[in-house]
Amino acid sequence: MKLGFIGTGNISSDVVTGICKSKISFQKIIVSPRNRKKSKKLKKNFKKVTIAKSNQEVIDKSDWVFLGVLPEVGEKILPKLNFRSNQTIVSFISTINYVELKKILKKKLKIVRAIPMPPISLGKGPVAIFPPDNKVKNFFNKIGTTIEIRSEKLSKNFWATSGTMASFYELLKVLSDWLIKKGLKRSQAQQYITSLYSALAELAAVHSKKDLKKFVAESQTPGGLNWQGVNELRKSGYYKSLERSINNILNRLNNV
């Protein structure tokens, strides 16, 4: 199987890295010349990666084509490209929905929208896909955990929550910077904060059938430090603000 990537931004690069480090059987990966720096880095790091001279060459040499361009770029370049009816198209484009993508690509193709996250480069993290497809599900299960969604309307909720990644890293940065201001070295501060939150997330993941509100309750005692922390943030409207932000992202997705 030959895999082609149109667009070599961060997410496409993370997916290519995850594939190359996995047990997925493939002949080669062809990446577009767009973002030359990232393309060259992928080619240097992995023997099976080659750089095409054009987007059309990516399509001509691939069985599966992954779309990792910005929405405005996709709307501009995709109608000019010629896909084959036997190809599988996997789109990472956030604001071009399934129906619009079918119109843009014109031909009757197998199209699956997917939402990979940066940890896919480590073979970890969820990948929400729509519509359900066994081959695509099995593919992403080898570099993450596939979640099949039967309604595109529901899939937008996953896109919306994925819009909190930068917010999460900002939280880690704020806590790390606070420790640095108190006299810790940056390496110590970042190691502590990232290790702490990684372990907390892993604990919740191991017990994923358990309601998260129980973790909230069990991690605090009345009058304790965690009790103080969570209640001060609640009173400040921190969590309500987070919910408003996600709703705003969802509204943006619904209005494109």
CSV table of C-alpha atoms in Angstrom, one decimal:
chain,number,residue,atom,x,y,z
A,1,MET,CA,0.0,0.0,0.0
A,2,LYS,CA,1.3,3.5,-0.9
A,3,LEU,CA,0.2,6.4,1.3
A,4,GLY,CA,0.2,10.0,0.0
A,5,PHE,CA,0.0,13.2,2.1
A,6,ILE,CA,-1.2,16.5,0.6
A,7,GLY,CA,0.0,19.1,3.1
A,8,THR,CA,2.9,18.4,5.5
A,9,GLY,CA,2.0,20.6,8.4
A,10,ASN,CA,2.2,19.5,12.1
A,11,ILE,CA,-0.7,17.0,12.1
A,12,SER,CA,0.4,15.3,8.8
A,13,SER,CA,4.0,15.1,10.1
A,14,ASP,CA,2.8,13.6,13.3
A,15,VAL,CA,0.7,11.0,11.5
A,16,VAL,CA,3.6,10.1,9.1
A,17,THR,CA,5.9,9.7,12.1
A,18,GLY,CA,3.4,7.5,13.9
A,19,ILE,CA,3.0,5.3,10.8
A,20,CYS,CA,6.7,4.9,10.2
A,21,LYS,CA,7.3,3.9,13.9
A,22,SER,CA,4.4,1.4,13.8
A,23,LYS,CA,3.8,-2.1,12.5
A,24,ILE,CA,1.6,-0.9,9.7
A,25,SER,CA,2.6,-2.6,6.4
A,26,PHE,CA,3.2,-0.1,3.6
A,27,GLN,CA,5.4,0.3,0.6
A,28,LYS,CA,6.1,4.0,0.8
A,29,ILE,CA,4.8,7.4,1.9
A,30,ILE,CA,4.7,10.2,-0.7
A,31,VAL,CA,4.5,13.7,0.8
A,32,SER,CA,3.7,16.9,-1.1
A,33,PRO,CA,6.4,19.6,-1.6
A,34,ARG,CA,4.4,22.1,0.5
A,35,ASN,CA,6.3,23.0,3.7
A,36,ARG,CA,9.7,21.9,2.3
A,37,LYS,CA,11.4,22.0,5.8
A,38,LYS,CA,9.0,19.4,7.3
A,39,SER,CA,9.0,17.3,4.1
A,40,LYS,CA,12.8,17.1,4.1
A,41,LYS,CA,12.9,16.3,7.8
A,42,LEU,CA,10.5,13.4,7.3
A,43,LYS,CA,12.5,12.1,4.3
A,44,LYS,CA,15.7,12.3,6.3
A,45,ASN,CA,14.2,10.5,9.3
A,46,PHE,CA,12.4,7.7,7.4
A,47,LYS,CA,13.7,5.7,4.5
A,48,LYS,CA,10.3,5.0,3.0
A,49,VAL,CA,9.3,8.7,2.7
A,50,THR,CA,9.7,10.4,-0.6
A,51,ILE,CA,8.9,14.0,-1.7
A,52,ALA,CA,6.7,14.5,-4.7
A,53,LYS,CA,7.2,17.3,-7.2
A,54,SER,CA,3.5,18.2,-7.0
A,55,ASN,CA,0.2,17.5,-5.3
A,56,GLN,CA,-1.0,15.6,-8.4
A,57,GLU,CA,2.0,13.4,-8.3
A,58,VAL,CA,1.1,12.5,-4.7
A,59,ILE,CA,-2.3,11.4,-5.9
A,60,ASP,CA,-1.0,9.5,-9.0
A,61,LYS,CA,1.4,7.4,-6.8
A,62,SER,CA,-0.9,6.7,-3.9
A,63,ASP,CA,-3.6,4.2,-2.9
A,64,TRP,CA,-4.7,6.3,0.1
A,65,VAL,CA,-4.5,10.1,0.1
A,66,PHE,CA,-4.5,12.0,3.3
A,67,LEU,CA,-5.6,15.7,3.2
A,68,GLY,CA,-3.8,17.9,5.7
A,69,VAL,CA,-4.1,21.4,4.3
A,70,LEU,CA,-5.8,24.4,5.7
A,71,PRO,CA,-9.5,24.7,4.7
A,72,GLU,CA,-8.9,27.8,2.5
A,73,VAL,CA,-6.0,26.0,0.8
A,74,GLY,CA,-8.1,22.9,0.3
A,75,GLU,CA,-11.0,24.8,-1.3
A,76,LYS,CA,-8.5,26.4,-3.7
A,77,ILE,CA,-6.3,23.4,-4.8
A,78,LEU,CA,-8.5,20.3,-4.4
A,79,PRO,CA,-11.0,21.0,-7.3
A,80,LYS,CA,-8.0,21.2,-9.7
A,81,LEU,CA,-6.7,17.7,-8.7
A,82,ASN,CA,-7.6,14.4,-10.4
A,83,PHE,CA,-8.4,11.6,-8.0
A,84,ARG,CA,-9.0,7.9,-9.0
A,85,SER,CA,-12.3,6.3,-8.1
A,86,ASN,CA,-10.6,3.4,-6.3
A,87,GLN,CA,-8.7,5.6,-3.9
A,88,THR,CA,-9.4,6.1,-0.2
A,89,ILE,CA,-9.4,9.8,0.9
A,90,VAL,CA,-8.8,10.6,4.6
A,91,SER,CA,-9.4,14.2,5.4
A,92,PHE,CA,-7.9,16.0,8.4
A,93,ILE,CA,-9.5,19.3,7.3
A,94,SER,CA,-11.5,20.7,10.2
A,95,THR,CA,-14.0,23.0,8.6
A,96,ILE,CA,-14.8,21.3,5.3
A,97,ASN,CA,-17.6,18.8,6.0
A,98,TYR,CA,-18.3,15.4,4.4
A,99,VAL,CA,-20.9,16.7,1.9
A,100,GLU,CA,-18.8,19.7,0.9
A,101,LEU,CA,-15.7,17.5,0.4
A,102,LYS,CA,-17.6,15.2,-1.9
A,103,LYS,CA,-18.6,18.2,-4.0
A,104,ILE,CA,-15.1,19.6,-4.1
A,105,LEU,CA,-13.5,16.2,-5.1
A,106,LYS,CA,-16.3,15.7,-7.7
A,107,LYS,CA,-15.7,11.9,-8.2
A,108,LYS,CA,-17.4,9.1,-6.3
A,109,LEU,CA,-14.7,8.3,-3.8
A,110,LYS,CA,-14.4,6.6,-0.4
A,111,ILE,CA,-14.0,9.6,1.9
A,112,VAL,CA,-13.4,9.4,5.7
A,113,ARG,CA,-12.9,12.4,7.9
A,114,ALA,CA,-10.4,11.9,10.8
A,115,ILE,CA,-9.3,13.8,13.8
A,116,PRO,CA,-5.8,12.7,14.8
A,117,MET,CA,-4.0,14.4,17.7
A,118,PRO,CA,-0.2,15.2,18.0
A,119,PRO,CA,0.4,12.1,20.3
A,120,ILE,CA,-0.3,9.9,17.3
A,121,SER,CA,3.5,10.4,16.6
A,122,LEU,CA,4.0,8.3,19.7
A,123,GLY,CA,1.4,5.8,18.7
A,124,LYS,CA,-1.1,7.2,21.3
A,125,GLY,CA,-4.3,9.1,21.5
A,126,PRO,CA,-7.8,9.0,20.1
A,127,VAL,CA,-8.7,9.3,16.4
A,128,ALA,CA,-12.3,10.1,15.7
A,129,ILE,CA,-13.5,9.1,12.2
A,130,PHE,CA,-16.6,9.7,10.2
A,131,PRO,CA,-18.2,7.8,8.6
A,132,PRO,CA,-17.4,4.4,10.1
A,133,ASP,CA,-15.0,2.3,8.0
A,134,ASN,CA,-13.4,-0.9,9.0
A,135,LYS,CA,-10.1,-0.5,7.0
A,136,VAL,CA,-9.6,3.1,8.2
A,137,LYS,CA,-10.5,2.0,11.8
A,138,ASN,CA,-8.0,-0.8,11.8
A,139,PHE,CA,-5.3,1.4,10.3
A,140,PHE,CA,-5.6,4.1,13.0
A,141,ASN,CA,-5.9,1.5,15.7
A,142,LYS,CA,-2.3,0.6,15.0
A,143,ILE,CA,-1.1,4.1,15.8
A,144,GLY,CA,-3.8,5.2,18.3
A,145,THR,CA,-7.4,4.4,19.4
A,146,THR,CA,-10.1,4.8,16.7
A,147,ILE,CA,-13.5,6.1,17.7
A,148,GLU,CA,-16.1,5.6,15.0
A,149,ILE,CA,-18.8,8.3,14.8
A,150,ARG,CA,-22.1,7.6,13.0
A,151,SER,CA,-23.2,11.2,12.7
A,152,GLU,CA,-21.2,14.1,11.3
A,153,LYS,CA,-23.1,16.4,13.6
A,154,LEU,CA,-21.8,14.5,16.6
A,155,SER,CA,-18.3,14.4,15.1
A,156,LYS,CA,-18.2,18.2,15.3
A,157,ASN,CA,-18.2,17.9,19.1
A,158,PHE,CA,-14.9,16.0,18.8
A,159,TRP,CA,-13.5,18.7,16.6
A,160,ALA,CA,-14.6,21.3,19.1
A,161,THR,CA,-13.0,19.6,22.1
A,162,SER,CA,-9.8,19.0,20.1
A,163,GLY,CA,-9.6,22.8,20.0
A,164,THR,CA,-8.5,22.8,23.7
A,165,MET,CA,-5.0,21.3,23.0
A,166,ALA,CA,-3.3,24.7,23.1
A,167,SER,CA,-5.3,25.6,26.2
A,168,PHE,CA,-4.0,22.5,27.9
A,169,TYR,CA,-0.4,23.3,27.1
A,170,GLU,CA,-0.9,26.9,28.2
A,171,LEU,CA,-2.1,25.5,31.6
A,172,LEU,CA,1.2,23.4,31.8
A,173,LYS,CA,3.2,26.5,30.9
A,174,VAL,CA,1.5,28.7,33.5
A,175,LEU,CA,2.2,26.1,36.3
A,176,SER,CA,5.7,25.5,35.1
A,177,ASP,CA,6.5,29.3,34.8
A,178,TRP,CA,5.1,29.7,38.4
A,179,LEU,CA,7.6,27.1,39.7
A,180,ILE,CA,10.4,28.8,37.8
A,181,LYS,CA,9.5,32.2,39.4
A,182,LYS,CA,9.8,30.4,42.8
A,183,GLY,CA,13.4,29.4,42.0
A,184,LEU,CA,13.2,26.1,40.3
A,185,LYS,CA,15.2,25.4,37.1
A,186,ARG,CA,13.1,25.2,33.9
A,187,SER,CA,14.1,21.6,33.3
A,188,GLN,CA,12.9,20.6,36.8
A,189,ALA,CA,9.7,22.6,36.7
A,190,GLN,CA,8.7,21.2,33.3
A,191,GLN,CA,9.6,17.7,34.2
A,192,TYR,CA,7.5,17.8,37.3
A,193,ILE,CA,4.4,19.5,35.8
A,194,THR,CA,4.4,17.3,32.6
A,195,SER,CA,5.0,14.1,34.6
A,196,LEU,CA,2.3,15.0,37.1
A,197,TYR,CA,-0.4,15.7,34.5
A,198,SER,CA,0.6,12.7,32.4
A,199,ALA,CA,0.3,10.4,35.4
A,200,LEU,CA,-3.1,12.0,36.4
A,201,ALA,CA,-4.4,11.5,32.8
A,202,GLU,CA,-3.1,7.9,32.7
A,203,LEU,CA,-4.8,7.0,36.0
A,204,ALA,CA,-8.1,8.3,34.6
A,205,ALA,CA,-7.6,6.5,31.4
A,206,VAL,CA,-6.9,3.2,33.1
A,207,HIS,CA,-10.2,3.6,35.0
A,208,SER,CA,-12.0,5.2,32.0
A,209,LYS,CA,-15.3,3.4,32.9
A,210,LYS,CA,-15.4,5.3,36.2
A,211,ASP,CA,-17.3,8.6,36.2
A,212,LEU,CA,-14.8,11.5,36.2
A,213,LYS,CA,-16.8,13.3,38.9
A,214,LYS,CA,-15.6,10.6,41.3
A,215,PHE,CA,-12.0,11.5,40.5
A,216,VAL,CA,-12.8,15.1,41.3
A,217,ALA,CA,-14.3,14.0,44.6
A,218,GLU,CA,-11.6,11.5,45.5
A,219,SER,CA,-8.7,13.9,44.8
A,220,GLN,CA,-9.8,16.3,47.5
A,221,THR,CA,-10.7,16.4,51.2
A,222,PRO,CA,-12.9,19.2,52.7
A,223,GLY,CA,-10.8,22.1,53.6
A,224,GLY,CA,-7.7,20.6,51.9
A,225,LEU,CA,-5.4,22.0,49.2
A,226,ASN,CA,-7.2,20.5,46.3
A,227,TRP,CA,-10.6,21.4,47.8
A,228,GLN,CA,-9.3,25.0,47.9
A,229,GLY,CA,-7.9,24.9,44.4
A,230,VAL,CA,-10.9,23.5,42.6
A,231,ASN,CA,-13.4,25.7,44.5
A,232,GLU,CA,-11.5,28.9,43.9
A,233,LEU,CA,-11.4,28.1,40.2
A,234,ARG,CA,-15.1,27.3,40.2
A,235,LYS,CA,-16.0,30.6,41.9
A,236,SER,CA,-13.9,32.5,39.4
A,237,GLY,CA,-15.8,31.0,36.5
A,238,TYR,CA,-12.8,29.2,35.1
A,239,TYR,CA,-14.7,26.1,34.1
A,240,LYS,CA,-17.7,28.0,32.8
A,241,SER,CA,-15.3,30.0,30.7
A,242,LEU,CA,-13.8,26.8,29.3
A,243,GLU,CA,-17.3,25.5,28.4
A,244,ARG,CA,-18.1,28.8,26.7
A,245,SER,CA,-15.0,28.6,24.7
A,246,ILE,CA,-15.8,25.0,23.5
A,247,ASN,CA,-19.4,26.2,22.6
A,248,ASN,CA,-17.9,29.1,20.6
A,249,ILE,CA,-15.7,26.7,18.7
A,250,LEU,CA,-18.6,24.4,18.0
A,251,ASN,CA,-20.7,27.4,16.7
A,252,ARG,CA,-17.9,28.2,14.4
A,253,LEU,CA,-17.9,24.7,13.0
A,254,ASN,CA,-21.6,24.7,12.6
A,255,ASN,CA,-21.6,28.0,10.7
A,256,VAL,CA,-19.0,27.1,8.0
